């Protein structure tokens, strides 16, 4: 058995075992015949995401596609070939045929990719799905196609963002002077308006920075925070509803996609449709499990009330984030305020 065959063989063996008796009676095996060698081989760039639903979904892509295409397509996932900030541009430039990219990392170039970073707008995964279904998924698919030469296979979201901090941050005043790791410019602007300091930082540097006192806290996925034990250095795990969702998309370079026969395309897209359904369908349970495990181990879990969130989302704190987003929207060539109003209309805000 070759290494390439081994990708799908365990599933095939199980299927053969269950159906062997019936197959003998029928005179043929019921299980699909897998290709001896894949006809198409692709590498997919991914981002390091220990414990997050993003990682669970992206690492399942090879098996899903191999099974859907009867072994004709082999995908290898790598989180080390390309820097996290380049997984989308690598597909656009043809350096990688596939990637699992984060919208947030592209929000500086294309602000529509960062709608969930605007304070008080999209507040949870339900809001995100409503906006996606209404217009955003179709709009962003067009942007991926035109600006990144990429086809979108599936989308999902990282586990809800939490603020992990050494000291409790349970009031507006508690943000004063705090150095907090952020992952987008809108959150950085909000934190600065609250008297803190937003600090961009790669995931690999977070724990050492907390240990050395370089930062006082970090905004990151609840699931990553649980798996990486960030809560041990920053035991206060708070939900302020700040940039609560970080969307991701599984992409393929358009040129590579167009080389595939139509039947293979249909099989791949079918597998990715199932992946997307699972990514959203299992999202809340996945997040809750991480939260429960942290709390059981001693993390101090806290959520801001509606009144506290309303206080944080006052215009005097949020206007800077919106103004910079609107300015970038004008530079890109679309009406930022109208786009935000479209989102508010969908969410009835």
mmCIF file with all atom_site columns, N, CA, C and O in Angstrom, residues 8 21 34 54 62 95 103 119-120 135 140 151 154 160 172 186 207 220 229-230 240 277 302 305 309 320 339 345 349:
data_model
loop_
_atom_site.group_PDB
_atom_site.id
_atom_site.type_symbol
_atom_site.label_atom_id
_atom_site.label_alt_id
_atom_site.label_comp_id
_atom_site.label_asym_id
_atom_site.label_entity_id
_atom_site.label_seq_id
_atom_site.pdbx_PDB_ins_code
_atom_site.Cartn_x
_atom_site.Cartn_y
_atom_site.Cartn_z
_atom_site.occupancy
_atom_site.B_iso_or_equiv
_atom_site.pdbx_formal_charge
_atom_site.auth_seq_id
_atom_site.auth_comp_id
_atom_site.auth_asym_id
_atom_site.auth_atom_id
_atom_site.pdbx_PDB_model_num
ATOM 1   N N  . UNK A 1 8   ? -7.187  7.292   2.150  1.00 0.00 ? 8   UNK A N  1
ATOM 2   C CA . UNK A 1 8   ? -8.590  6.921   2.121  1.00 0.00 ? 8   UNK A CA 1
ATOM 3   C C  . UNK A 1 8   ? -8.842  5.471   2.515  1.00 0.00 ? 8   UNK A C  1
ATOM 4   O O  . UNK A 1 8   ? -9.977  5.087   2.709  1.00 0.00 ? 8   UNK A O  1
ATOM 5   N N  . UNK A 1 21  ? -20.555 -9.532  3.091  1.00 0.00 ? 21  UNK A N  1
ATOM 6   C CA . UNK A 1 21  ? -21.496 -10.630 2.895  1.00 0.00 ? 21  UNK A CA 1
ATOM 7   C C  . UNK A 1 21  ? -22.526 -10.285 1.832  1.00 0.00 ? 21  UNK A C  1
ATOM 8   O O  . UNK A 1 21  ? -22.815 -11.081 0.937  1.00 0.00 ? 21  UNK A O  1
ATOM 9   N N  . UNK A 1 34  ? -11.350 2.894   -5.253 1.00 0.00 ? 34  UNK A N  1
ATOM 10  C CA . UNK A 1 34  ? -10.475 4.046   -5.163 1.00 0.00 ? 34  UNK A CA 1
ATOM 11  C C  . UNK A 1 34  ? -9.377  3.981   -6.220 1.00 0.00 ? 34  UNK A C  1
ATOM 12  O O  . UNK A 1 34  ? -8.890  2.910   -6.563 1.00 0.00 ? 34  UNK A O  1
ATOM 13  N N  . UNK A 1 54  ? -11.802 25.850  13.293 1.00 0.00 ? 54  UNK A N  1
ATOM 14  C CA . UNK A 1 54  ? -11.122 26.086  12.010 1.00 0.00 ? 54  UNK A CA 1
ATOM 15  C C  . UNK A 1 54  ? -10.144 24.952  11.723 1.00 0.00 ? 54  UNK A C  1
ATOM 16  O O  . UNK A 1 54  ? -10.108 24.402  10.616 1.00 0.00 ? 54  UNK A O  1
ATOM 17  N N  . UNK A 1 62  ? -8.563  16.913  3.316  1.00 0.00 ? 62  UNK A N  1
ATOM 18  C CA . UNK A 1 62  ? -8.007  15.828  2.491  1.00 0.00 ? 62  UNK A CA 1
ATOM 19  C C  . UNK A 1 62  ? -8.877  14.579  2.462  1.00 0.00 ? 62  UNK A C  1
ATOM 20  O O  . UNK A 1 62  ? -9.135  14.014  1.385  1.00 0.00 ? 62  UNK A O  1
ATOM 21  N N  . UNK A 1 95  ? 1.214   30.699  -5.884 1.00 0.00 ? 95  UNK A N  1
ATOM 22  C CA . UNK A 1 95  ? 2.229   30.008  -5.082 1.00 0.00 ? 95  UNK A CA 1
ATOM 23  C C  . UNK A 1 95  ? 1.652   28.783  -4.388 1.00 0.00 ? 95  UNK A C  1
ATOM 24  O O  . UNK A 1 95  ? 2.366   27.832  -4.076 1.00 0.00 ? 95  UNK A O  1
ATOM 25  N N  . UNK A 1 103 ? -10.637 36.111  6.732  1.00 0.00 ? 103 UNK A N  1
ATOM 26  C CA . UNK A 1 103 ? -11.056 37.393  6.191  1.00 0.00 ? 103 UNK A CA 1
ATOM 27  C C  . UNK A 1 103 ? -10.369 38.555  6.907  1.00 0.00 ? 103 UNK A C  1
ATOM 28  O O  . UNK A 1 103 ? -9.963  39.539  6.272  1.00 0.00 ? 103 UNK A O  1
ATOM 29  N N  . UNK A 1 119 ? -17.277 47.697  15.905 1.00 0.00 ? 119 UNK A N  1
ATOM 30  C CA . UNK A 1 119 ? -17.884 47.586  17.243 1.00 0.00 ? 119 UNK A CA 1
ATOM 31  C C  . UNK A 1 119 ? -19.406 47.639  17.215 1.00 0.00 ? 119 UNK A C  1
ATOM 32  O O  . UNK A 1 119 ? -20.004 48.498  16.567 1.00 0.00 ? 119 UNK A O  1
ATOM 33  N N  . UNK A 1 120 ? -20.025 46.688  17.919 1.00 0.00 ? 120 UNK A N  1
ATOM 34  C CA . UNK A 1 120 ? -21.457 46.695  18.114 1.00 0.00 ? 120 UNK A CA 1
ATOM 35  C C  . UNK A 1 120 ? -22.289 46.352  16.897 1.00 0.00 ? 120 UNK A C  1
ATOM 36  O O  . UNK A 1 120 ? -23.521 46.464  16.945 1.00 0.00 ? 120 UNK A O  1
ATOM 37  N N  . UNK A 1 135 ? -26.645 38.624  1.976  1.00 0.00 ? 135 UNK A N  1
ATOM 38  C CA . UNK A 1 135 ? -25.936 39.192  0.821  1.00 0.00 ? 135 UNK A CA 1
ATOM 39  C C  . UNK A 1 135 ? -24.422 39.058  0.886  1.00 0.00 ? 135 UNK A C  1
ATOM 40  O O  . UNK A 1 135 ? -23.747 39.062  -0.141 1.00 0.00 ? 135 UNK A O  1
ATOM 41  N N  . UNK A 1 140 ? -18.820 38.685  -1.112 1.00 0.00 ? 140 UNK A N  1
ATOM 42  C CA . UNK A 1 140 ? -17.420 38.363  -0.861 1.00 0.00 ? 140 UNK A CA 1
ATOM 43  C C  . UNK A 1 140 ? -16.899 37.316  -1.840 1.00 0.00 ? 140 UNK A C  1
ATOM 44  O O  . UNK A 1 140 ? -15.725 37.346  -2.226 1.00 0.00 ? 140 UNK A O  1
ATOM 45  N N  . UNK A 1 151 ? -11.707 30.794  -6.054 1.00 0.00 ? 151 UNK A N  1
ATOM 46  C CA . UNK A 1 151 ? -13.063 30.279  -5.872 1.00 0.00 ? 151 UNK A CA 1
ATOM 47  C C  . UNK A 1 151 ? -13.247 29.888  -4.413 1.00 0.00 ? 151 UNK A C  1
ATOM 48  O O  . UNK A 1 151 ? -12.377 29.255  -3.820 1.00 0.00 ? 151 UNK A O  1
ATOM 49  N N  . UNK A 1 154 ? -15.975 26.852  0.758  1.00 0.00 ? 154 UNK A N  1
ATOM 50  C CA . UNK A 1 154 ? -16.752 26.784  1.998  1.00 0.00 ? 154 UNK A CA 1
ATOM 51  C C  . UNK A 1 154 ? -16.295 27.897  2.919  1.00 0.00 ? 154 UNK A C  1
ATOM 52  O O  . UNK A 1 154 ? -15.178 28.414  2.802  1.00 0.00 ? 154 UNK A O  1
ATOM 53  N N  . UNK A 1 160 ? -15.759 31.865  19.071 1.00 0.00 ? 160 UNK A N  1
ATOM 54  C CA . UNK A 1 160 ? -15.971 33.233  19.535 1.00 0.00 ? 160 UNK A CA 1
ATOM 55  C C  . UNK A 1 160 ? -14.740 33.811  20.215 1.00 0.00 ? 160 UNK A C  1
ATOM 56  O O  . UNK A 1 160 ? -14.046 33.130  20.978 1.00 0.00 ? 160 UNK A O  1
ATOM 57  N N  . UNK A 1 172 ? -15.521 49.709  31.860 1.00 0.00 ? 172 UNK A N  1
ATOM 58  C CA . UNK A 1 172 ? -14.835 50.568  30.900 1.00 0.00 ? 172 UNK A CA 1
ATOM 59  C C  . UNK A 1 172 ? -13.527 51.076  31.490 1.00 0.00 ? 172 UNK A C  1
ATOM 60  O O  . UNK A 1 172 ? -12.492 51.114  30.811 1.00 0.00 ? 172 UNK A O  1
ATOM 61  N N  . UNK A 1 186 ? -9.673  47.718  13.637 1.00 0.00 ? 186 UNK A N  1
ATOM 62  C CA . UNK A 1 186 ? -10.848 48.292  14.286 1.00 0.00 ? 186 UNK A CA 1
ATOM 63  C C  . UNK A 1 186 ? -10.824 48.052  15.801 1.00 0.00 ? 186 UNK A C  1
ATOM 64  O O  . UNK A 1 186 ? -11.139 48.946  16.586 1.00 0.00 ? 186 UNK A O  1
ATOM 65  N N  . UNK A 1 207 ? 1.938   33.699  24.608 1.00 0.00 ? 207 UNK A N  1
ATOM 66  C CA . UNK A 1 207 ? 2.220   33.185  25.952 1.00 0.00 ? 207 UNK A CA 1
ATOM 67  C C  . UNK A 1 207 ? 3.520   33.753  26.510 1.00 0.00 ? 207 UNK A C  1
ATOM 68  O O  . UNK A 1 207 ? 3.550   34.226  27.656 1.00 0.00 ? 207 UNK A O  1
ATOM 69  N N  . UNK A 1 220 ? -8.457  36.539  21.581 1.00 0.00 ? 220 UNK A N  1
ATOM 70  C CA . UNK A 1 220 ? -8.248  35.382  20.715 1.00 0.00 ? 220 UNK A CA 1
ATOM 71  C C  . UNK A 1 220 ? -9.432  34.440  20.824 1.00 0.00 ? 220 UNK A C  1
ATOM 72  O O  . UNK A 1 220 ? -10.317 34.615  21.683 1.00 0.00 ? 220 UNK A O  1
ATOM 73  N N  . UNK A 1 229 ? -3.689  26.862  26.774 1.00 0.00 ? 229 UNK A N  1
ATOM 74  C CA . UNK A 1 229 ? -3.577  27.196  28.201 1.00 0.00 ? 229 UNK A CA 1
ATOM 75  C C  . UNK A 1 229 ? -3.257  28.664  28.438 1.00 0.00 ? 229 UNK A C  1
ATOM 76  O O  . UNK A 1 229 ? -2.589  29.019  29.417 1.00 0.00 ? 229 UNK A O  1
ATOM 77  N N  . UNK A 1 230 ? -3.743  29.522  27.555 1.00 0.00 ? 230 UNK A N  1
ATOM 78  C CA . UNK A 1 230 ? -3.530  30.957  27.752 1.00 0.00 ? 230 UNK A CA 1
ATOM 79  C C  . UNK A 1 230 ? -4.169  31.409  29.063 1.00 0.00 ? 230 UNK A C  1
ATOM 80  O O  . UNK A 1 230 ? -3.659  32.304  29.748 1.00 0.00 ? 230 UNK A O  1
ATOM 81  N N  . UNK A 1 240 ? -16.742 40.558  25.971 1.00 0.00 ? 240 UNK A N  1
ATOM 82  C CA . UNK A 1 240 ? -17.240 41.909  25.811 1.00 0.00 ? 240 UNK A CA 1
ATOM 83  C C  . UNK A 1 240 ? -17.960 42.080  24.466 1.00 0.00 ? 240 UNK A C  1
ATOM 84  O O  . UNK A 1 240 ? -18.422 43.163  24.143 1.00 0.00 ? 240 UNK A O  1
ATOM 85  N N  . UNK A 1 277 ? -21.677 23.080  6.250  1.00 0.00 ? 277 UNK A N  1
ATOM 86  C CA . UNK A 1 277 ? -22.847 22.806  7.089  1.00 0.00 ? 277 UNK A CA 1
ATOM 87  C C  . UNK A 1 277 ? -22.423 22.339  8.475  1.00 0.00 ? 277 UNK A C  1
ATOM 88  O O  . UNK A 1 277 ? -23.005 22.756  9.496  1.00 0.00 ? 277 UNK A O  1
ATOM 89  N N  . UNK A 1 302 ? -16.413 35.355  32.541 1.00 0.00 ? 302 UNK A N  1
ATOM 90  C CA . UNK A 1 302 ? -17.308 36.493  32.796 1.00 0.00 ? 302 UNK A CA 1
ATOM 91  C C  . UNK A 1 302 ? -17.813 37.050  31.474 1.00 0.00 ? 302 UNK A C  1
ATOM 92  O O  . UNK A 1 302 ? -17.079 37.084  30.486 1.00 0.00 ? 302 UNK A O  1
ATOM 93  N N  . UNK A 1 305 ? -22.758 42.503  30.580 1.00 0.00 ? 305 UNK A N  1
ATOM 94  C CA . UNK A 1 305 ? -24.207 42.593  30.425 1.00 0.00 ? 305 UNK A CA 1
ATOM 95  C C  . UNK A 1 305 ? -24.553 43.444  29.204 1.00 0.00 ? 305 UNK A C  1
ATOM 96  O O  . UNK A 1 305 ? -23.680 44.115  28.627 1.00 0.00 ? 305 UNK A O  1
ATOM 97  N N  . UNK A 1 309 ? -22.225 46.420  27.598 1.00 0.00 ? 309 UNK A N  1
ATOM 98  C CA . UNK A 1 309 ? -21.846 46.433  26.180 1.00 0.00 ? 309 UNK A CA 1
ATOM 99  C C  . UNK A 1 309 ? -22.319 47.710  25.512 1.00 0.00 ? 309 UNK A C  1
ATOM 100 O O  . UNK A 1 309 ? -21.611 48.279  24.676 1.00 0.00 ? 309 UNK A O  1
ATOM 101 N N  . UNK A 1 320 ? -13.989 56.263  16.026 1.00 0.00 ? 320 UNK A N  1
ATOM 102 C CA . UNK A 1 320 ? -12.684 56.172  15.367 1.00 0.00 ? 320 UNK A CA 1
ATOM 103 C C  . UNK A 1 320 ? -12.556 54.920  14.518 1.00 0.00 ? 320 UNK A C  1
ATOM 104 O O  . UNK A 1 320 ? -12.024 54.964  13.397 1.00 0.00 ? 320 UNK A O  1
ATOM 105 N N  . UNK A 1 339 ? -23.024 50.517  3.237  1.00 0.00 ? 339 UNK A N  1
ATOM 106 C CA . UNK A 1 339 ? -22.777 49.093  3.439  1.00 0.00 ? 339 UNK A CA 1
ATOM 107 C C  . UNK A 1 339 ? -23.114 48.693  4.879  1.00 0.00 ? 339 UNK A C  1
ATOM 108 O O  . UNK A 1 339 ? -23.754 47.664  5.117  1.00 0.00 ? 339 UNK A O  1
ATOM 109 N N  . UNK A 1 345 ? -29.814 46.830  8.507  1.00 0.00 ? 345 UNK A N  1
ATOM 110 C CA . UNK A 1 345 ? -31.163 46.510  8.042  1.00 0.00 ? 345 UNK A CA 1
ATOM 111 C C  . UNK A 1 345 ? -31.432 44.999  8.145  1.00 0.00 ? 345 UNK A C  1
ATOM 112 O O  . UNK A 1 345 ? -32.524 44.585  8.562  1.00 0.00 ? 345 UNK A O  1
ATOM 113 N N  . UNK A 1 349 ? -31.300 46.501  13.260 1.00 0.00 ? 349 UNK A N  1
ATOM 114 C CA . UNK A 1 349 ? -30.720 47.322  14.332 1.00 0.00 ? 349 UNK A CA 1
ATOM 115 C C  . UNK A 1 349 ? -30.973 48.792  14.059 1.00 0.00 ? 349 UNK A C  1
ATOM 116 O O  . UNK A 1 349 ? -30.937 49.230  12.930 1.00 0.00 ? 349 UNK A O  1
#
